[in-house]
Coordinates of C-alpha atoms and ligand atoms in Angstrom, one line a residue:
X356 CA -4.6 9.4 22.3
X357 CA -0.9 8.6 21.8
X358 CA -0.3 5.6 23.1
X359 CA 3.2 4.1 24.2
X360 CA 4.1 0.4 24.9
X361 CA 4.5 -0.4 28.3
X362 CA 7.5 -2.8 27.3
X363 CA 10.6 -2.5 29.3
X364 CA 12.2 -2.0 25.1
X365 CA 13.3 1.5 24.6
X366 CA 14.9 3.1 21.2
X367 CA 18.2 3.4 23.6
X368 CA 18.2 -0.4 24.4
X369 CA 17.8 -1.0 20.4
X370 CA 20.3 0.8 19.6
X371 CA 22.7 -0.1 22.1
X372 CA 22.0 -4.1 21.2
X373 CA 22.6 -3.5 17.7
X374 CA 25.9 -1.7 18.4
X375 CA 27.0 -4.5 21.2
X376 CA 26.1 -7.4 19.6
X377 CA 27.0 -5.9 15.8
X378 CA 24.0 -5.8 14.5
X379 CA 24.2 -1.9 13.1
X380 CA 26.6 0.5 13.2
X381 CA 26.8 4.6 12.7
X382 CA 27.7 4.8 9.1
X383 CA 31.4 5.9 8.5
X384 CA 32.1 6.2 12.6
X385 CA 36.0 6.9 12.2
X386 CA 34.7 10.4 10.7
X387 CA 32.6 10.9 13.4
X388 CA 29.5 9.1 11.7
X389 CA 27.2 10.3 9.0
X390 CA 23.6 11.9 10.3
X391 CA 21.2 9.1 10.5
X392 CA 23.0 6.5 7.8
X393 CA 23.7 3.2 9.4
X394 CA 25.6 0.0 8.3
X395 CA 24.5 -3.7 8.9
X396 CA 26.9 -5.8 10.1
X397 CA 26.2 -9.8 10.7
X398 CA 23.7 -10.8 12.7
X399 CA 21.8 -7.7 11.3
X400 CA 22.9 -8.6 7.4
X401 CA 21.1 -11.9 8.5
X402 CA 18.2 -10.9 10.0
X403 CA 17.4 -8.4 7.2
X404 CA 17.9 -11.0 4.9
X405 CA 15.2 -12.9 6.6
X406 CA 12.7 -10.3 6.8
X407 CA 13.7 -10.0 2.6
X408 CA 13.6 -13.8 2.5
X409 CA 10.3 -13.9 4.0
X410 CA 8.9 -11.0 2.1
X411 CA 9.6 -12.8 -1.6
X412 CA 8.3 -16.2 0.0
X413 CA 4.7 -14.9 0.6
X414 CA 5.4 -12.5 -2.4
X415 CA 6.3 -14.6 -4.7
X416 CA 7.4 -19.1 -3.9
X417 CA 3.7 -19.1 -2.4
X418 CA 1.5 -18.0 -5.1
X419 CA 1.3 -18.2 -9.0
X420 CA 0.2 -14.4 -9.8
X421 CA 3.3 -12.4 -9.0
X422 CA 6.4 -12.0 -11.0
X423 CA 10.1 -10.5 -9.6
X424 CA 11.5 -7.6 -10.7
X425 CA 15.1 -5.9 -9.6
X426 CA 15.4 -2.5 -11.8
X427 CA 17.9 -0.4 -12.0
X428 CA 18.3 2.4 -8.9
X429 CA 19.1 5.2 -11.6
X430 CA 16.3 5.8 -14.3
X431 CA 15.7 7.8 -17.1
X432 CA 14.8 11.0 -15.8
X433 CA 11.6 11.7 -17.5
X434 CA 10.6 9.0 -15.1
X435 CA 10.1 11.5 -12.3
X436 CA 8.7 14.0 -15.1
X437 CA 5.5 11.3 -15.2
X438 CA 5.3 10.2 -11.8
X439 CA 5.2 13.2 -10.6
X440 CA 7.8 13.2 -8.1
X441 CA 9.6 15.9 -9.6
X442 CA 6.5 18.7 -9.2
X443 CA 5.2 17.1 -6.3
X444 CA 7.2 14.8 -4.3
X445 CA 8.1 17.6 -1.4
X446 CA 7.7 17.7 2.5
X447 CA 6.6 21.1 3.8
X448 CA 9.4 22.4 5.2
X449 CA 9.3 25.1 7.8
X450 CA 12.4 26.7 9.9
X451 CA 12.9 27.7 13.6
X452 CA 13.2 31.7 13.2
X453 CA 13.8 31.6 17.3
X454 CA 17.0 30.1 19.1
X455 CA 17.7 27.0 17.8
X456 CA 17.3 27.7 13.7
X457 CA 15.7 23.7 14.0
X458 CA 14.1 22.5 10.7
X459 CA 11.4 20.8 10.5
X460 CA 8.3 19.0 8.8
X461 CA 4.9 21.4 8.7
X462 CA 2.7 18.4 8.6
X463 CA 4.8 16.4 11.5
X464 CA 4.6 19.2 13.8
X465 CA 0.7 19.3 12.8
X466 CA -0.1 15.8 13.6
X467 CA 1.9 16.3 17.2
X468 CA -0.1 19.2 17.6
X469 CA -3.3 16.9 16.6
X470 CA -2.7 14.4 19.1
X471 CA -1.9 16.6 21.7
X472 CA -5.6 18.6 21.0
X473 CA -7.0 15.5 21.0
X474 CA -5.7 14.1 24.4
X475 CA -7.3 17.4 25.5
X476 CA -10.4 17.8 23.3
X477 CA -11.3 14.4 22.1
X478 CA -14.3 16.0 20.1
X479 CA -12.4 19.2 18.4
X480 CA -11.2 18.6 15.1
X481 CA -7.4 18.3 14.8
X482 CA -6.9 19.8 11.4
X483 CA -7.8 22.9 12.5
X484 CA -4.6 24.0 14.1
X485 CA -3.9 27.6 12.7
X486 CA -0.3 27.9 11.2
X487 CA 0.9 31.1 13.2
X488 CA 0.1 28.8 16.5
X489 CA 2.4 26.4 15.4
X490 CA 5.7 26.5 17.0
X491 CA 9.0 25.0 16.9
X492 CA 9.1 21.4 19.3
X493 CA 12.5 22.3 20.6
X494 CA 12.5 26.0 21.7
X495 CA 9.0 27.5 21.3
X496 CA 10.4 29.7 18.7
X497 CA 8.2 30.9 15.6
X498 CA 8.4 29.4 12.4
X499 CA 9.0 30.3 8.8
X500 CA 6.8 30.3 6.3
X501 CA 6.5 26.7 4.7
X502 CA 8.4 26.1 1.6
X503 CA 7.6 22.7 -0.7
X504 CA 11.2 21.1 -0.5
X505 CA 12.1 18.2 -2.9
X506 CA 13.2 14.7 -1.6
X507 CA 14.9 13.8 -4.5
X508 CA 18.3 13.1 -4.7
X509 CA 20.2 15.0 -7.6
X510 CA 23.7 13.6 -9.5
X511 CA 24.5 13.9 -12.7
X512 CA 25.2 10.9 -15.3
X513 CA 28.5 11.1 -17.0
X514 CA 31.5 13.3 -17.1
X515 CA 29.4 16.8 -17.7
X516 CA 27.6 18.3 -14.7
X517 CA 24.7 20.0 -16.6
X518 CA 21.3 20.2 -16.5
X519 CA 20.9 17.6 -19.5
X520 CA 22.9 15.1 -17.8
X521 CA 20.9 15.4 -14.6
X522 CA 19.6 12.4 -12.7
X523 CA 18.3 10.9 -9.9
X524 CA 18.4 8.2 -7.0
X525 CA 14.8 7.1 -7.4
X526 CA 12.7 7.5 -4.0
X527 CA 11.0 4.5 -4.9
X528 CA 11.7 1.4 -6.1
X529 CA 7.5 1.4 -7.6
X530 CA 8.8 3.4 -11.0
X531 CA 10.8 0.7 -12.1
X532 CA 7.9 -1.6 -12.3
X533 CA 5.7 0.1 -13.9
X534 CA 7.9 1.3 -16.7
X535 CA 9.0 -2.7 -16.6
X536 CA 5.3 -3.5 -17.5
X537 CA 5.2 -4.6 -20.6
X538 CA 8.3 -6.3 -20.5
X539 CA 7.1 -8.3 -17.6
X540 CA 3.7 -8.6 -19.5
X541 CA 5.2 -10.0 -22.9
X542 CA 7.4 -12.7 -21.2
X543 CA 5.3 -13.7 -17.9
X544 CA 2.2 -14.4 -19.8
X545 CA 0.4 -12.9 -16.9
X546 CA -3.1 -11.6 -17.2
X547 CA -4.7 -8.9 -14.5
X548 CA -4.9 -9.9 -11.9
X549 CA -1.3 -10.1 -11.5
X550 CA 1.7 -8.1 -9.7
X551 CA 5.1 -7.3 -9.9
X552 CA 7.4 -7.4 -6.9
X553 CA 10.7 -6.3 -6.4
X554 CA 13.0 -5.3 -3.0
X555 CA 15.8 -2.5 -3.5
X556 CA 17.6 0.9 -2.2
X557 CA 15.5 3.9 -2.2
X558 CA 16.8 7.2 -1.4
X559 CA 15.4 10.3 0.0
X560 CA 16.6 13.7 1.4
X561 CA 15.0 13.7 4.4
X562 CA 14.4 16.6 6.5
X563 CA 14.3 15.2 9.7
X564 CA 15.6 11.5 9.8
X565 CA 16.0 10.1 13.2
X566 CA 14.4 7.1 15.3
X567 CA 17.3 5.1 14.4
X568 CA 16.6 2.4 11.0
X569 CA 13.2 4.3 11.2
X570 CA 13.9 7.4 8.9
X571 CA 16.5 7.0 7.0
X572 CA 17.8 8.7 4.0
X573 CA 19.1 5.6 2.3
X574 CA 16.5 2.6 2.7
X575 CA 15.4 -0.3 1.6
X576 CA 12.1 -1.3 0.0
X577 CA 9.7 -3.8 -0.5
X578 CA 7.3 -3.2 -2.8
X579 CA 4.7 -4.9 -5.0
X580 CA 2.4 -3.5 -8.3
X581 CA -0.7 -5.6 -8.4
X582 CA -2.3 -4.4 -11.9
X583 CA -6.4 -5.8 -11.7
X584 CA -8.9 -5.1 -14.0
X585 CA -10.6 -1.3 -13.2
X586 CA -13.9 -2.9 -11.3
X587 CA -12.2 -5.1 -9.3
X588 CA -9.5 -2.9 -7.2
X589 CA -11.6 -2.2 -4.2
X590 CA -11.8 -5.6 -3.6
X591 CA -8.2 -6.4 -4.4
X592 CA -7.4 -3.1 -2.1
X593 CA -9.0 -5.1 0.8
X594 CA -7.7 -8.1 0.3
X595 CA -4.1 -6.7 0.2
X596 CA -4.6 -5.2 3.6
X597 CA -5.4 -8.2 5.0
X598 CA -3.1 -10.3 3.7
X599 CA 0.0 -7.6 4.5
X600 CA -1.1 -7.5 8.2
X601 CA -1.3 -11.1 8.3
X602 CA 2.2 -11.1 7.1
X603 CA 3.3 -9.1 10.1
X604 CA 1.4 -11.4 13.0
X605 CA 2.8 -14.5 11.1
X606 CA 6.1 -13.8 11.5
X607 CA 5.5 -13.1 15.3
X608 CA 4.7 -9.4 16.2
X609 CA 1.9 -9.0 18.9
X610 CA -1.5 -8.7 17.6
X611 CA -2.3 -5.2 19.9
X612 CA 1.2 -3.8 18.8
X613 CA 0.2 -3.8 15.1
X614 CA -2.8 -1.8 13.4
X615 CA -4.1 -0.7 10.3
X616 CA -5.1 3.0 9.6
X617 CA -7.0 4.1 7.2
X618 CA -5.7 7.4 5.2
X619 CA -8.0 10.9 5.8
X620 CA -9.1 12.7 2.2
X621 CA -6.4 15.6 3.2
X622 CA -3.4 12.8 3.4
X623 CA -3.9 10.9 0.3
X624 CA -0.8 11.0 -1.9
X625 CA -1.6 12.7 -5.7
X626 CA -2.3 9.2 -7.1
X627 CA -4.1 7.8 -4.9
X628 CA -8.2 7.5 -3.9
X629 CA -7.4 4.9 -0.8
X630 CA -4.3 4.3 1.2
X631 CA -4.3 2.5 4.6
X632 CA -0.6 1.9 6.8
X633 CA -0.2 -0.7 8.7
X634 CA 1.7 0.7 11.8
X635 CA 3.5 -0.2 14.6
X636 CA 3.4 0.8 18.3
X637 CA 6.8 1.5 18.9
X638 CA 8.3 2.8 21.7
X639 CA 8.0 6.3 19.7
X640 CA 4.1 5.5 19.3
X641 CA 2.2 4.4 16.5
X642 CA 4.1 4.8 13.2
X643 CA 3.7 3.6 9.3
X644 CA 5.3 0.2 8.6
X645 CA 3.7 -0.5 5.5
X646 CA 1.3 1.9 2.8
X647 CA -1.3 0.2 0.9
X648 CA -2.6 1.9 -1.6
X649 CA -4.8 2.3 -4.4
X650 CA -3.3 4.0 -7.2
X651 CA -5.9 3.9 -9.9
X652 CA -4.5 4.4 -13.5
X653 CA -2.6 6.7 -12.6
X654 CA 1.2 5.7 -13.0
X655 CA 0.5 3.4 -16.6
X656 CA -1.9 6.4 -17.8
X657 CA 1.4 8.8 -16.9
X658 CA 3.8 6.6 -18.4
X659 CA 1.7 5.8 -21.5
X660 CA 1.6 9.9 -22.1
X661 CA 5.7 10.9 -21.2
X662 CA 7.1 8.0 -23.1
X663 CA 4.4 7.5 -26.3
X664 CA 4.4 4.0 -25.8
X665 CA 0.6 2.2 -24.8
X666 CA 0.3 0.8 -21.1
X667 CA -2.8 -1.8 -21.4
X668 CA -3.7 -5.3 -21.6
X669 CA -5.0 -6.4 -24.6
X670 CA -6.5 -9.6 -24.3
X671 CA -5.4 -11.8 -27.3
X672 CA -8.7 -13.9 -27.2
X673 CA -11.5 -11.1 -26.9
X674 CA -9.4 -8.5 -27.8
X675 CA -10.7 -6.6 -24.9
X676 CA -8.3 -3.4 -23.8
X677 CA -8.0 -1.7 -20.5
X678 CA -5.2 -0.2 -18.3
X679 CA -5.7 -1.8 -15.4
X680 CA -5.6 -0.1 -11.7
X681 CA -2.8 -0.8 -9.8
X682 CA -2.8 -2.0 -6.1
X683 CA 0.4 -1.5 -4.0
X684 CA 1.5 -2.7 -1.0
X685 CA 4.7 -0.9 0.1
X686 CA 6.8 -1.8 2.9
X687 CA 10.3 -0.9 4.4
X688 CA 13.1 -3.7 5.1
X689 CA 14.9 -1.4 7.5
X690 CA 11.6 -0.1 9.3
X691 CA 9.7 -4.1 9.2
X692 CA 13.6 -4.8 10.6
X693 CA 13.2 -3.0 13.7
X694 CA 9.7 -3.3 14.2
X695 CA 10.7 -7.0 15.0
X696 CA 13.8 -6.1 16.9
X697 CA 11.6 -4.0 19.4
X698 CA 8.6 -6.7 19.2
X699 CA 11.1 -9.4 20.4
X700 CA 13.1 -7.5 22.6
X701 CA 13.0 -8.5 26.6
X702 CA 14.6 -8.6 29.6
X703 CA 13.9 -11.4 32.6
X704 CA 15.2 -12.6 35.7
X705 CA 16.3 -15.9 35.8
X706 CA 17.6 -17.5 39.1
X707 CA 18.7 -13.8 40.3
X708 CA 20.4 -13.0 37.2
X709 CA 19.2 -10.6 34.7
X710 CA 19.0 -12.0 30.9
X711 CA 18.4 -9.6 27.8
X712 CA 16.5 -11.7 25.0
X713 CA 15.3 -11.2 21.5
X714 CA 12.2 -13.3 21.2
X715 CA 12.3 -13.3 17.3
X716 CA 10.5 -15.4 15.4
X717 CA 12.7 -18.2 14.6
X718 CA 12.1 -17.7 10.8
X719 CA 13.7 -14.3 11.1
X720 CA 16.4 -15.4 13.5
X721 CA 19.7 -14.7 12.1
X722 CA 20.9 -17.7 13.6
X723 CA 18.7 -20.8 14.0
X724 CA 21.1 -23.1 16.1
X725 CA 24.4 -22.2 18.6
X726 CA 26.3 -25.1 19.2
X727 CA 28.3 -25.1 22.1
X728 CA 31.1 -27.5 23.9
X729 CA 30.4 -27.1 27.6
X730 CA 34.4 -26.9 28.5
X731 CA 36.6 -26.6 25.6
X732 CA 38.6 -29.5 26.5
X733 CA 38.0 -33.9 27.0
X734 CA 37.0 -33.8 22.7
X735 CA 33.9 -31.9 23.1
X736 CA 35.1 -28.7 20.9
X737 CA 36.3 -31.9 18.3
X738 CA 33.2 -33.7 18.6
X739 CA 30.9 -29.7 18.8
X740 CA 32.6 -28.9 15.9
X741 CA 31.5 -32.1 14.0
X742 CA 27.9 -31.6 15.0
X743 CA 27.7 -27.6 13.8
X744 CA 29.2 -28.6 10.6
X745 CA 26.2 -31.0 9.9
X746 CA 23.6 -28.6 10.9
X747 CA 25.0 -25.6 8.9
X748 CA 24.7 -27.1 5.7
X749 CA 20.4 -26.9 6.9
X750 CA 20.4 -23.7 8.6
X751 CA 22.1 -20.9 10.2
X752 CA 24.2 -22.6 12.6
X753 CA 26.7 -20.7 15.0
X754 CA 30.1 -22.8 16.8
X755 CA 31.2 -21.1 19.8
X756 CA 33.6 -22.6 22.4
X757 CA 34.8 -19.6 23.8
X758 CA 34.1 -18.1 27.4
X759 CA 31.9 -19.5 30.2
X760 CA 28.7 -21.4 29.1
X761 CA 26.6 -18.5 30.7
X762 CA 28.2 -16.0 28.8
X763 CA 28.0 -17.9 25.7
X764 CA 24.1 -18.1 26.2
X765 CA 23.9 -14.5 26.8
X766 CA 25.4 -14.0 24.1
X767 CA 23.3 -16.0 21.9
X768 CA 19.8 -15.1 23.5
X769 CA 21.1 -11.2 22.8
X770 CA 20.9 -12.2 18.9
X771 CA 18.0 -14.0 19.3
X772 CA 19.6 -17.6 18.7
X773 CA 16.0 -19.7 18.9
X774 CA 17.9 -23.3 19.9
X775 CA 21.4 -24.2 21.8
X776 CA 22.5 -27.2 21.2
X777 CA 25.0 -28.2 24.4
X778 CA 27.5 -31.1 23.8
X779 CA 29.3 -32.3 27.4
X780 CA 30.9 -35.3 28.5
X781 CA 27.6 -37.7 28.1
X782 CA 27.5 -36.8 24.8
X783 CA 30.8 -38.7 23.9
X784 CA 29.4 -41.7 26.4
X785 CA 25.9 -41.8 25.0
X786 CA 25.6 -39.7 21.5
X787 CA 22.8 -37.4 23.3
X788 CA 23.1 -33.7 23.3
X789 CA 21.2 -31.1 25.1
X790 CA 18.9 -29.0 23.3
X791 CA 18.1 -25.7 25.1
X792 CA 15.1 -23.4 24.4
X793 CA 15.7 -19.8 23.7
X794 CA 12.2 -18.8 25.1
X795 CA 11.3 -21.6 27.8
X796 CA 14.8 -22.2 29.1
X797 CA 13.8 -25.8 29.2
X798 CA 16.7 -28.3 28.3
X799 CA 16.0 -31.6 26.7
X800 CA 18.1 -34.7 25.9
X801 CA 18.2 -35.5 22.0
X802 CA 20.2 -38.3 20.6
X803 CA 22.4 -36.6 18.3
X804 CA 21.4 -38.7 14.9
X805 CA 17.8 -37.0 16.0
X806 CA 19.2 -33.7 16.5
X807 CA 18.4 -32.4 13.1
X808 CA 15.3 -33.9 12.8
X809 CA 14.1 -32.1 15.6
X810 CA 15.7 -28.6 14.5
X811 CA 13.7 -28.8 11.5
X812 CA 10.4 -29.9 13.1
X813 CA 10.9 -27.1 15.7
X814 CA 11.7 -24.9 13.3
X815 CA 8.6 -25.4 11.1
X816 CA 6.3 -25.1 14.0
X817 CA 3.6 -22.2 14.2
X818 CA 5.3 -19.6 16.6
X819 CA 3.4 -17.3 19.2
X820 CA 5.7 -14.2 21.0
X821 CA 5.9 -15.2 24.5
X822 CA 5.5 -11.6 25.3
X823 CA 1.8 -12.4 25.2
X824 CA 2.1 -14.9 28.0
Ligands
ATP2223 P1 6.5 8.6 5.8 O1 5.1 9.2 5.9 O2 7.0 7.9 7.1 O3 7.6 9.6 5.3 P2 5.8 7.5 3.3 O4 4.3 7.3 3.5 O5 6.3 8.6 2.5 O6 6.5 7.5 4.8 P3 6.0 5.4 1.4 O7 6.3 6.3 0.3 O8 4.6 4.9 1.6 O9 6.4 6.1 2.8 O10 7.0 4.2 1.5 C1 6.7 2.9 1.8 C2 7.5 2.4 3.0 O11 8.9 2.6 2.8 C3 7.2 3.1 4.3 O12 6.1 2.5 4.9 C4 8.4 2.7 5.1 O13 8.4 1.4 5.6 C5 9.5 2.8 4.0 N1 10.2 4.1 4.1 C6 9.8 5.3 3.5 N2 10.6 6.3 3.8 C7 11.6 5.7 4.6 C8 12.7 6.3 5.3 N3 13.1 7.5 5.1 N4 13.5 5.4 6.0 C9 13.2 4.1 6.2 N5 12.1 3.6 5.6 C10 11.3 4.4 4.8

């Protein structure tokens, strides 16, 4: 049964924060926009770069088996030849041959179709749909017959447009590591197990984008190869889905909001023989975050054929050769991005007035501390000032002595500012400040020589959404 969250978050509010508070804008809006392409600004610049930050941390600072990549977006384009994107990498793409001429995604129509059946026939098998039932979601019309359309963004490399020079914006970031593997073998001295990680643009011609950062057609990737010996990638497969979903609840988002879902035999991508996605229950129901998959041999075997060169390990002791199977854990910047945004979002009464609140994890924050002189007058803004320039050289510190305190709080609890740090006429009597908690509202006295101390040990502390009460 599609489920919805029974937050008071909406896709509307989203999007509306983001736009207020300049988080993300429509792409190119003096023009009138460009369909669903979006640009960062500040606070959402930062917070990305925290979800990135956080991503390589667990990826990469906290372990001793995964290397960093950053290949190039345009690739040779026998690339695509091998991995098959060029034959294969299509969405069924069927039109609206009634009113509104709407195009749209066979197999997304199917699964709304599924879930509908199944709300009514829990037992009856949702694949079964016939295709002249389906119709089109927005008028009822009937619908073409499917036709395999390629995601793949087309230019052309150099000053001739012809077929030779042809190229494209990879769809994935994934081919540059595994063409990258021997490289990364020779100099990381690596032996399976062992993965390559790297974060980058993907592009791909959508058919229907929408839900905001969700689809996209210009996106952002986080993806890791871990190559392992042939008989041990089941267990490696397992042990990546765990340790991807834990990645999620430790940077905050509610334990019944995320899930992991295991692929059917009919969904499976060409080179793969497992794939489970984390998802999400956003306010749009549950949707992929993250694909984990098991992709065999496949990719190194492909490679190793288009390009003539070998794709194994050979170990230089035994001598021992294998291609090893490759795990991968997949994930999108953009999509984790939001996923948080919605997780944290939240709106409360407090003493009769209403407050909108991001509850983000304070590691994703994009600002840790605001510090704020209560009136901007008596040498608090002086003495504020002083203060904000100690802790920025530690974190992501904010100075604001502008408007009414209240405002200036809504302002920061809108971007999800974990910690306000008050300073008012005691602290130029007494060298205390008031330390005010994003979440809890509660307002302690800290002597200012203690005030960064006490960031940092705040900071550091495990973190639980007060969403779960
Ligand atoms: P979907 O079924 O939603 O089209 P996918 O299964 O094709 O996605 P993958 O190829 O597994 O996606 O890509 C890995 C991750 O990249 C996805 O889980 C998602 O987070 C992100 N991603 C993929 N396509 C997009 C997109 N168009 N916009 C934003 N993020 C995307």
């Amino acid at each position: 049964m599609a489920t919805r969250a029974h937050d008071v978050v909406t896709m509307e509010k989203i999007v509306a924060l983001c736009k207020r508070r300049g988080f993300v804008f429509p792409s190119s809006e003096i023009y009138g926009g460009l369909a669903s392409t979006y640009d960062y600004g500040h606070y959402g610049v930062l917070l990305k770069s925290n979800v990135k930050a956080a991503w390589w941390r667990a990826m990469v600072q906290e372990r001793d088996d995964i290397v960093a990549l950053d290949a190039a977006i345009l690739m040779h384009p026998r690339t695509w030849e091998a991995s098959g994107h060029l034959e294969g990498f299509t969405d069924p793409l069927v039109q609206c041959l009634g009113r509104c001429k709407k195009r749209w995604r066979e197999d997304h129509i199917r699964a709304e179709e599924a879930v509908m059946a199944a709300d009514e026939a829990p037992e009856a098998d949702p694949g079964a749909v016939p295709r002249e039932e389906l119709r089109c979601p927005e008028c009822g019309g009937e619908l073409s017959e499917p036709r395999n359309f390629n995601l793949m963004f087309q230019t052309f490399i150099g000053p001739v447009q012809e077929d030779a020079a042809r190229i494209f914006l990879r769809p994935e970031t994934a081919q540059g590591i595994f063409v990258n593997f021997k490289n990364t073998l020779q100099f990381a001295r690596k032996k399976p197990p062992f993965g390559i990680a790297q974060v980058g643009k993907s592009f791909r011609n959508e058919i229907t984008p929408g839900n905001f950062l969700f689809r996209t057609r210009e996106f952002e990737q986080m993806e890791m190869e871990f190559f392992v010996p042939p008989d041990e990638a089941e267990n490696w497969f397992d042990y990546w889905l765990e340790e991807r979903m834990n990645w999620y609840l430790d940077l905050g988002l509610r334990p019944d909001h995320v899930r992991l879902r295991e692929h059917s035999a009919d969904e499976l991508s060409h080179y793969s023989s497992a794939t489970s996605d984390v998802e999400y229950l956003f306010p749009i129901g549950w949707s992929e975050l993250e694909g984990i998959a098991n992709r065999g041999d496949f990719d190194l075997n492909q490679h190793a054929r288009f390009s003539g060169e070998k794709m194994e390990y050979v170990d230089s002791g035994s001598g021992e050769r294998f291609v090893p199977h490759v795990i991968e854990p997949a994930a999108g910047a953009d999509r984790a991005a939001l996923a948080f945004m919605v997780d944290a979002y939240d709106e409360e009464e407090v003493e009769g007035r209403s407050r909108t609140v991001l509850r983000l994890h304070p590691r994703l924050a994009p600002v840790k501390a605001a510090v704020l002189p209560l009136v901007n007058k008596d040498g608090q803004p002086e003495l504020a000032r002083e203060i904000y320039e100690e802790l920025r050289a530690l974190m992501a510190a904010e100075y604001d002595a502008g408007g009414s305190i209240g405002r200036r709080y809504r302002r920061q609890d809108e971007i999800g500012t974990p910690f306000g740090v008050t300073v008012d006429h005691q602290t130029l009597e007494d060298a205390t400040v008031t330390l005010r908690d994003r979440d809890s509202l509660e307002q302690t006295r800290v002597p200012r020589a203690e005030l960064a101390g006490e960031l940092g040990r705040r900071l550091a502390a495990p973190w639980r959404s007060p969403k779960l009460g």
